[in-house]
Amino acid sequence: MTTSPERRRTDPKAARTSGPGHPARRDRHGRGLRGRLVPATVPLARTKAEIFDDLVLDTVESLERRYAKELAGVEFAVEDVPPELNVYDSDVLEDGEVPLARLLPGRPGRHELPPRIVLYRRPLEFRAMDREDLADLVHDVIIEQVANLLGVDPDELA
């Protein structure tokens, strides 16, 4: 089945398909979606969020090797941005008015919740000059939050 150029312009279904057995096209030039520009094994293929998660994991793993018993039930999480609250409690580590991380102490009882440390990715990335600076900042924030959880001085953990 062939369609004339005039019919393609007026019939939306004709514009999406080029005939039986042909997939719908993604753009007007028929190029479709691009593949990956960089192989998955190259570091450039990782997103900022994946890189940030790796930085958090590196710090947490090094802490868990030294303090396995104390950190056994602690959950670590990453959120892009902090929730919108008018006032933050003392469990929030802030830089000015912007939260960088939050410590949610566990609740024993019927609905037991483990302690949880949440890092906010975007505010931390915004404060870092480069990846090395971000790694140091993430490390410092996690150390401070873990120290608050355990009730020790942050210098003892570092």
Short mmCIF file of N, CA and C in Angstrom, two decimals:
data_model
loop_
_atom_site.label_atom_id
_atom_site.label_comp_id
_atom_site.label_asym_id
_atom_site.label_seq_id
_atom_site.Cartn_x
_atom_site.Cartn_y
_atom_site.Cartn_z
N MET A 1 0.84 -1.17 0.00
CA MET A 1 0.00 0.00 0.00
C MET A 1 0.88 1.23 0.00
N THR A 2 0.71 2.08 -0.93
CA THR A 2 1.47 3.33 -0.97
C THR A 2 0.52 4.47 -0.73
N THR A 3 1.02 5.47 -0.08
CA THR A 3 0.19 6.64 0.18
C THR A 3 0.85 7.84 -0.45
N SER A 4 0.04 8.71 -0.90
CA SER A 4 0.57 9.91 -1.51
C SER A 4 1.01 10.88 -0.41
N PRO A 5 1.90 11.81 -0.71
CA PRO A 5 2.33 12.78 0.30
C PRO A 5 1.16 13.59 0.87
N GLU A 6 0.14 13.87 0.04
CA GLU A 6 -1.00 14.63 0.54
C GLU A 6 -1.77 13.82 1.57
N ARG A 7 -1.91 12.51 1.34
CA ARG A 7 -2.65 11.67 2.28
C ARG A 7 -1.89 11.55 3.60
N ARG A 8 -0.55 11.47 3.56
CA ARG A 8 0.24 11.36 4.78
C ARG A 8 0.07 12.59 5.66
N ARG A 9 -0.04 13.74 5.03
CA ARG A 9 -0.18 14.97 5.82
C ARG A 9 -1.53 15.05 6.51
N THR A 10 -2.57 14.51 5.91
CA THR A 10 -3.91 14.64 6.48
C THR A 10 -4.31 13.46 7.33
N ASP A 11 -3.80 12.28 7.05
CA ASP A 11 -4.18 11.08 7.79
C ASP A 11 -3.11 10.75 8.84
N PRO A 12 -3.40 10.94 10.14
CA PRO A 12 -2.39 10.70 11.15
C PRO A 12 -1.94 9.26 11.20
N LYS A 13 -2.83 8.30 10.90
CA LYS A 13 -2.45 6.89 10.93
C LYS A 13 -1.48 6.57 9.81
N ALA A 14 -1.67 7.16 8.69
CA ALA A 14 -0.77 6.94 7.56
C ALA A 14 0.61 7.51 7.86
N ALA A 15 0.71 8.55 8.63
CA ALA A 15 2.00 9.15 8.96
C ALA A 15 2.79 8.29 9.93
N ARG A 16 2.10 7.50 10.75
CA ARG A 16 2.78 6.68 11.75
C ARG A 16 3.32 5.39 11.17
N THR A 17 2.72 4.85 10.16
CA THR A 17 3.17 3.58 9.60
C THR A 17 3.56 3.78 8.16
N SER A 18 4.50 2.99 7.73
CA SER A 18 4.90 3.11 6.34
C SER A 18 4.43 1.91 5.53
N GLY A 19 3.59 1.09 6.10
CA GLY A 19 3.04 -0.04 5.38
C GLY A 19 2.91 -1.23 6.31
N PRO A 20 2.37 -2.33 5.80
CA PRO A 20 2.19 -3.51 6.65
C PRO A 20 3.54 -4.07 7.07
N GLY A 21 3.64 -4.41 8.37
CA GLY A 21 4.86 -5.01 8.89
C GLY A 21 5.94 -4.02 9.26
N HIS A 22 5.71 -2.74 9.02
CA HIS A 22 6.71 -1.73 9.37
C HIS A 22 6.32 -1.07 10.69
N PRO A 23 7.28 -0.89 11.57
CA PRO A 23 6.96 -0.28 12.87
C PRO A 23 6.67 1.20 12.73
N ALA A 24 5.99 1.72 13.75
CA ALA A 24 5.71 3.16 13.76
C ALA A 24 7.02 3.92 13.90
N ARG A 25 7.11 5.05 13.26
CA ARG A 25 8.32 5.85 13.30
C ARG A 25 8.27 6.84 14.46
N ARG A 26 9.43 7.16 14.97
CA ARG A 26 9.51 8.04 16.13
C ARG A 26 9.62 9.51 15.75
N ASP A 27 10.11 9.83 14.57
CA ASP A 27 10.19 11.22 14.17
C ASP A 27 9.89 11.36 12.69
N ARG A 28 9.83 12.57 12.22
CA ARG A 28 9.40 12.79 10.83
C ARG A 28 10.43 12.36 9.81
N HIS A 29 11.67 12.13 10.26
CA HIS A 29 12.70 11.70 9.33
C HIS A 29 12.84 10.18 9.29
N GLY A 30 12.09 9.48 10.14
CA GLY A 30 12.10 8.03 10.14
C GLY A 30 13.33 7.42 10.77
N ARG A 31 14.07 8.19 11.59
CA ARG A 31 15.30 7.67 12.19
C ARG A 31 15.03 6.84 13.43
N GLY A 32 13.93 7.06 14.09
CA GLY A 32 13.62 6.30 15.29
C GLY A 32 14.48 6.73 16.46
N LEU A 33 14.43 5.94 17.51
CA LEU A 33 15.22 6.25 18.70
C LEU A 33 16.68 5.91 18.48
N ARG A 34 17.55 6.70 19.07
CA ARG A 34 18.97 6.42 18.98
C ARG A 34 19.35 5.35 19.99
N GLY A 35 20.40 4.68 19.69
CA GLY A 35 20.95 3.73 20.65
C GLY A 35 21.84 4.46 21.64
N ARG A 36 22.55 3.71 22.44
CA ARG A 36 23.47 4.31 23.40
C ARG A 36 24.59 5.00 22.65
N LEU A 37 24.96 6.18 23.11
CA LEU A 37 26.06 6.89 22.48
C LEU A 37 27.40 6.41 23.02
N VAL A 38 27.37 5.84 24.23
CA VAL A 38 28.58 5.37 24.89
C VAL A 38 28.32 3.94 25.35
N PRO A 39 29.30 3.05 25.20
CA PRO A 39 29.10 1.68 25.69
C PRO A 39 28.84 1.68 27.21
N ALA A 40 28.09 0.70 27.68
CA ALA A 40 27.71 0.64 29.08
C ALA A 40 28.90 0.43 30.01
N THR A 41 30.00 -0.07 29.49
CA THR A 41 31.16 -0.34 30.34
C THR A 41 32.01 0.91 30.59
N VAL A 42 31.78 1.96 29.86
CA VAL A 42 32.55 3.19 30.01
C VAL A 42 31.94 4.02 31.13
N PRO A 43 32.77 4.64 31.99
CA PRO A 43 32.24 5.43 33.11
C PRO A 43 31.30 6.55 32.68
N LEU A 44 31.45 7.06 31.48
CA LEU A 44 30.59 8.13 31.01
C LEU A 44 29.14 7.70 30.90
N ALA A 45 28.89 6.40 30.82
CA ALA A 45 27.53 5.89 30.64
C ALA A 45 26.73 5.94 31.93
N ARG A 46 27.37 6.20 33.06
CA ARG A 46 26.67 6.23 34.35
C ARG A 46 26.04 7.60 34.58
N THR A 47 24.85 7.59 35.14
CA THR A 47 24.15 8.84 35.42
C THR A 47 24.68 9.44 36.71
N LYS A 48 24.33 10.69 36.96
CA LYS A 48 24.74 11.35 38.20
C LYS A 48 24.17 10.63 39.42
N ALA A 49 22.94 10.16 39.30
CA ALA A 49 22.31 9.46 40.41
C ALA A 49 23.05 8.15 40.72
N GLU A 50 23.47 7.42 39.68
CA GLU A 50 24.21 6.17 39.89
C GLU A 50 25.57 6.44 40.53
N ILE A 51 26.23 7.49 40.09
CA ILE A 51 27.52 7.86 40.66
C ILE A 51 27.35 8.23 42.13
N PHE A 52 26.31 9.00 42.43
CA PHE A 52 26.05 9.40 43.81
C PHE A 52 25.76 8.18 44.68
N ASP A 53 24.95 7.26 44.17
CA ASP A 53 24.65 6.02 44.91
C ASP A 53 25.93 5.24 45.21
N ASP A 54 26.86 5.20 44.25
CA ASP A 54 28.12 4.51 44.47
C ASP A 54 28.94 5.17 45.57
N LEU A 55 28.93 6.50 45.61
CA LEU A 55 29.66 7.22 46.66
C LEU A 55 29.08 6.89 48.03
N VAL A 56 27.76 6.86 48.12
CA VAL A 56 27.10 6.53 49.38
C VAL A 56 27.44 5.10 49.77
N LEU A 57 27.36 4.18 48.82
CA LEU A 57 27.66 2.77 49.10
C LEU A 57 29.09 2.57 49.58
N ASP A 58 30.05 3.27 48.97
CA ASP A 58 31.44 3.14 49.38
C ASP A 58 31.63 3.54 50.83
N THR A 59 31.03 4.66 51.22
CA THR A 59 31.16 5.13 52.60
C THR A 59 30.46 4.19 53.57
N VAL A 60 29.26 3.75 53.22
CA VAL A 60 28.49 2.87 54.09
C VAL A 60 29.21 1.53 54.27
N GLU A 61 29.74 0.99 53.19
CA GLU A 61 30.46 -0.29 53.29
C GLU A 61 31.69 -0.18 54.18
N SER A 62 32.42 0.93 54.07
CA SER A 62 33.60 1.08 54.93
C SER A 62 33.19 1.22 56.39
N LEU A 63 32.08 1.89 56.66
CA LEU A 63 31.59 2.00 58.04
C LEU A 63 31.08 0.66 58.56
N GLU A 64 30.38 -0.08 57.71
CA GLU A 64 29.83 -1.37 58.14
C GLU A 64 30.92 -2.40 58.42
N ARG A 65 32.07 -2.28 57.76
CA ARG A 65 33.18 -3.19 58.06
C ARG A 65 33.70 -2.97 59.48
N ARG A 66 33.72 -1.70 59.92
CA ARG A 66 34.25 -1.39 61.24
C ARG A 66 33.19 -1.47 62.34
N TYR A 67 31.94 -1.14 62.00
CA TYR A 67 30.87 -1.08 63.00
C TYR A 67 29.68 -1.94 62.57
N ALA A 68 29.95 -3.19 62.27
CA ALA A 68 28.91 -4.09 61.76
C ALA A 68 27.79 -4.28 62.77
N LYS A 69 28.13 -4.47 64.03
CA LYS A 69 27.11 -4.75 65.03
C LYS A 69 26.23 -3.52 65.28
N GLU A 70 26.82 -2.34 65.35
CA GLU A 70 26.07 -1.12 65.63
C GLU A 70 25.18 -0.70 64.47
N LEU A 71 25.60 -1.00 63.25
CA LEU A 71 24.85 -0.57 62.05
C LEU A 71 24.05 -1.70 61.42
N ALA A 72 23.86 -2.80 62.15
CA ALA A 72 23.19 -3.98 61.59
C ALA A 72 21.79 -3.68 61.06
N GLY A 73 20.98 -2.91 61.76
CA GLY A 73 19.61 -2.69 61.32
C GLY A 73 19.38 -1.34 60.67
N VAL A 74 20.44 -0.57 60.44
CA VAL A 74 20.29 0.79 59.91
C VAL A 74 20.11 0.74 58.40
N GLU A 75 19.12 1.48 57.91
CA GLU A 75 18.88 1.60 56.47
C GLU A 75 19.45 2.92 55.99
N PHE A 76 20.04 2.91 54.81
CA PHE A 76 20.54 4.12 54.18
C PHE A 76 19.76 4.32 52.89
N ALA A 77 19.32 5.55 52.66
CA ALA A 77 18.52 5.84 51.48
C ALA A 77 18.99 7.14 50.84
N VAL A 78 18.67 7.30 49.57
CA VAL A 78 18.99 8.52 48.83
C VAL A 78 17.70 9.01 48.19
N GLU A 79 17.41 10.28 48.39
CA GLU A 79 16.30 10.94 47.70
C GLU A 79 16.87 12.11 46.92
N ASP A 80 16.21 12.46 45.83
CA ASP A 80 16.72 13.56 45.01
C ASP A 80 16.67 14.89 45.75
N VAL A 81 15.52 15.22 46.29
CA VAL A 81 15.35 16.50 46.99
C VAL A 81 14.63 16.27 48.31
N PRO A 82 14.85 17.16 49.28
CA PRO A 82 14.15 17.00 50.56
C PRO A 82 12.67 17.33 50.42
N PRO A 83 11.84 16.77 51.29
CA PRO A 83 10.42 17.11 51.25
C PRO A 83 10.22 18.55 51.69
N GLU A 84 9.13 19.14 51.26
CA GLU A 84 8.84 20.52 51.62
C GLU A 84 8.18 20.56 52.99
N LEU A 85 8.93 21.03 53.97
CA LEU A 85 8.42 21.22 55.31
C LEU A 85 8.76 22.63 55.73
N ASN A 86 7.92 23.22 56.55
CA ASN A 86 8.19 24.57 57.02
C ASN A 86 9.32 24.60 58.04
N VAL A 87 9.32 23.64 58.94
CA VAL A 87 10.31 23.59 59.99
C VAL A 87 10.89 22.18 60.03
N TYR A 88 12.20 22.10 60.08
CA TYR A 88 12.85 20.80 60.18
C TYR A 88 13.24 20.54 61.61
N ASP A 89 13.15 19.28 62.02
CA ASP A 89 13.50 18.89 63.37
C ASP A 89 15.02 18.85 63.53
N SER A 90 15.45 18.50 64.72
CA SER A 90 16.88 18.43 65.00
C SER A 90 17.52 17.23 64.33
N ASP A 91 16.73 16.32 63.77
CA ASP A 91 17.29 15.15 63.12
C ASP A 91 17.72 15.43 61.68
N VAL A 92 17.64 16.69 61.25
CA VAL A 92 17.99 17.06 59.89
C VAL A 92 19.30 17.84 59.90
N LEU A 93 20.23 17.40 59.06
CA LEU A 93 21.49 18.12 58.89
C LEU A 93 21.28 19.15 57.80
N GLU A 94 21.44 20.43 58.15
CA GLU A 94 21.14 21.51 57.21
C GLU A 94 22.39 22.32 56.90
N ASP A 95 22.37 22.92 55.72
CA ASP A 95 23.35 23.93 55.34
C ASP A 95 22.54 25.18 55.06
N GLY A 96 22.55 26.09 56.00
CA GLY A 96 21.66 27.25 55.90
C GLY A 96 20.25 26.77 56.15
N GLU A 97 19.40 26.93 55.18
CA GLU A 97 18.01 26.48 55.29
C GLU A 97 17.73 25.22 54.46
N VAL A 98 18.77 24.68 53.81
CA VAL A 98 18.58 23.55 52.91
C VAL A 98 19.03 22.26 53.58
N PRO A 99 18.15 21.28 53.72
CA PRO A 99 18.52 20.00 54.32
C PRO A 99 19.45 19.20 53.40
N LEU A 100 20.47 18.60 53.99
CA LEU A 100 21.39 17.75 53.24
C LEU A 100 21.14 16.27 53.53
N ALA A 101 20.71 15.98 54.76
CA ALA A 101 20.45 14.60 55.16
C ALA A 101 19.50 14.60 56.35
N ARG A 102 18.94 13.44 56.61
CA ARG A 102 18.00 13.31 57.72
C ARG A 102 18.17 11.96 58.39
N LEU A 103 18.12 11.98 59.71
CA LEU A 103 18.20 10.76 60.50
C LEU A 103 16.82 10.48 61.07
N LEU A 104 16.26 9.36 60.69
CA LEU A 104 14.96 8.95 61.21
C LEU A 104 15.20 7.82 62.20
N PRO A 105 15.13 8.11 63.50
CA PRO A 105 15.41 7.06 64.49
C PRO A 105 14.37 5.95 64.40
N GLY A 106 14.79 4.76 64.71
CA GLY A 106 13.88 3.62 64.64
C GLY A 106 12.82 3.69 65.71
N ARG A 107 11.72 3.00 65.46
CA ARG A 107 10.62 2.92 66.43
C ARG A 107 10.39 1.47 66.81
N PRO A 108 10.73 1.12 68.04
CA PRO A 108 10.43 -0.25 68.47
C PRO A 108 8.94 -0.39 68.76
N GLY A 109 8.47 -1.59 68.74
CA GLY A 109 7.06 -1.83 69.05
C GLY A 109 6.44 -2.76 68.03
N ARG A 110 5.13 -2.64 67.93
CA ARG A 110 4.39 -3.53 67.04
C ARG A 110 4.77 -3.32 65.58
N HIS A 111 4.85 -2.07 65.17
CA HIS A 111 5.26 -1.75 63.80
C HIS A 111 6.69 -1.26 63.82
N GLU A 112 7.59 -2.18 64.10
CA GLU A 112 8.99 -1.81 64.28
C GLU A 112 9.56 -1.24 62.99
N LEU A 113 10.15 -0.07 63.10
CA LEU A 113 10.82 0.57 61.98
C LEU A 113 12.30 0.70 62.33
N PRO A 114 13.18 0.27 61.45
CA PRO A 114 14.61 0.41 61.73
C PRO A 114 15.05 1.86 61.57
N PRO A 115 16.16 2.24 62.20
CA PRO A 115 16.69 3.59 61.97
C PRO A 115 17.04 3.77 60.50
N ARG A 116 16.86 4.99 60.02
CA ARG A 116 17.08 5.25 58.60
C ARG A 116 17.79 6.58 58.42
N ILE A 117 18.82 6.58 57.59
CA ILE A 117 19.54 7.81 57.24
C ILE A 117 19.27 8.09 55.78
N VAL A 118 18.72 9.28 55.51
CA VAL A 118 18.36 9.67 54.14
C VAL A 118 19.26 10.82 53.71
N LEU A 119 19.92 10.66 52.58
CA LEU A 119 20.72 11.72 52.01
C LEU A 119 19.96 12.34 50.85
N TYR A 120 20.07 13.65 50.71
CA TYR A 120 19.39 14.36 49.63
C TYR A 120 20.43 14.70 48.56
N ARG A 121 20.32 14.04 47.42
CA ARG A 121 21.32 14.10 46.36
C ARG A 121 21.54 15.48 45.77
N ARG A 122 20.47 16.13 45.35
CA ARG A 122 20.62 17.41 44.63
C ARG A 122 21.28 18.50 45.48
N PRO A 123 20.87 18.71 46.74
CA PRO A 123 21.55 19.73 47.54
C PRO A 123 23.04 19.42 47.76
N LEU A 124 23.38 18.14 47.92
CA LEU A 124 24.78 17.78 48.10
C LEU A 124 25.57 18.00 46.81
N GLU A 125 25.00 17.63 45.68
CA GLU A 125 25.69 17.85 44.40
C GLU A 125 25.88 19.34 44.13
N PHE A 126 24.92 20.14 44.52
CA PHE A 126 25.00 21.57 44.28
C PHE A 126 26.15 22.21 45.06
N ARG A 127 26.47 21.67 46.23
CA ARG A 127 27.51 22.23 47.07
C ARG A 127 28.91 21.76 46.71
N ALA A 128 29.01 20.72 45.91
CA ALA A 128 30.32 20.16 45.56
C ALA A 128 30.87 20.80 44.28
N MET A 129 32.18 21.00 44.28
CA MET A 129 32.84 21.59 43.12
C MET A 129 33.10 20.55 42.02
N ASP A 130 33.46 19.32 42.44
CA ASP A 130 33.74 18.25 41.50
C ASP A 130 33.43 16.91 42.18
N ARG A 131 33.76 15.81 41.51
CA ARG A 131 33.43 14.49 42.06
C ARG A 131 34.18 14.19 43.35
N GLU A 132 35.43 14.60 43.42
CA GLU A 132 36.21 14.35 44.64
C GLU A 132 35.62 15.13 45.81
N ASP A 133 35.23 16.36 45.56
CA ASP A 133 34.61 17.17 46.60
C ASP A 133 33.27 16.57 47.02
N LEU A 134 32.52 16.05 46.06
CA LEU A 134 31.24 15.40 46.37
C LEU A 134 31.47 14.14 47.21
N ALA A 135 32.49 13.37 46.87
CA ALA A 135 32.80 12.17 47.65
C ALA A 135 33.14 12.53 49.10
N ASP A 136 33.92 13.58 49.29
CA ASP A 136 34.26 14.03 50.64
C ASP A 136 33.03 14.52 51.39
N LEU A 137 32.19 15.27 50.70
CA LEU A 137 30.98 15.81 51.33
C LEU A 137 30.02 14.68 51.73
N VAL A 138 29.82 13.72 50.85
CA VAL A 138 28.95 12.58 51.15
C VAL A 138 29.51 11.81 52.35
N HIS A 139 30.80 11.59 52.37
CA HIS A 139 31.45 10.89 53.47
C HIS A 139 31.23 11.64 54.78
N ASP A 140 31.46 12.95 54.78
CA ASP A 140 31.30 13.75 56.00
C ASP A 140 29.86 13.74 56.51
N VAL A 141 28.90 13.85 55.59
CA VAL A 141 27.49 13.86 55.99
C VAL A 141 27.08 12.52 56.58
N ILE A 142 27.50 11.44 55.95
CA ILE A 142 27.15 10.11 56.48
C ILE A 142 27.79 9.90 57.84
N ILE A 143 29.06 10.29 57.99
CA ILE A 143 29.75 10.15 59.27
C ILE A 143 29.01 10.92 60.35
N GLU A 144 28.60 12.13 60.04
CA GLU A 144 27.90 12.95 61.04
C GLU A 144 26.55 12.34 61.43
N GLN A 145 25.82 11.82 60.46
CA GLN A 145 24.52 11.23 60.76
C GLN A 145 24.68 9.92 61.54
N VAL A 146 25.65 9.11 61.19
CA VAL A 146 25.89 7.86 61.93
C VAL A 146 26.33 8.18 63.35
N ALA A 147 27.18 9.21 63.51
CA ALA A 147 27.62 9.61 64.84
C ALA A 147 26.43 10.06 65.68
N ASN A 148 25.51 10.81 65.08
CA ASN A 148 24.29 11.21 65.81
C ASN A 148 23.46 10.00 66.21
N LEU A 149 23.36 9.03 65.33
CA LEU A 149 22.59 7.83 65.62
C LEU A 149 23.21 7.04 66.77
N LEU A 150 24.53 6.90 66.75
CA LEU A 150 25.21 6.09 67.76
C LEU A 150 25.51 6.88 69.04
N GLY A 151 25.35 8.19 68.98
CA GLY A 151 25.62 9.02 70.15
C GLY A 151 27.09 9.18 70.46
N VAL A 152 27.91 9.23 69.41
CA VAL A 152 29.35 9.41 69.58
C VAL A 152 29.80 10.65 68.83
N ASP A 153 31.05 11.03 69.06
CA ASP A 153 31.64 12.18 68.37
C ASP A 153 31.99 11.77 66.94
N PRO A 154 31.69 12.61 65.93
CA PRO A 154 32.01 12.25 64.54
C PRO A 154 33.50 11.98 64.30
N ASP A 155 34.36 12.60 65.09
CA ASP A 155 35.81 12.37 64.93
C ASP A 155 36.20 10.94 65.29
N GLU A 156 35.42 10.29 66.15
CA GLU A 156 35.70 8.90 66.50
C GLU A 156 35.42 7.95 65.34
N LEU A 157 34.46 8.29 64.49
CA LEU A 157 34.09 7.42 63.37
C LEU A 157 35.00 7.63 62.16
N ALA A 158 35.48 8.83 61.97
CA ALA A 158 36.30 9.14 60.79
C ALA A 158 37.67 8.60 60.91
#
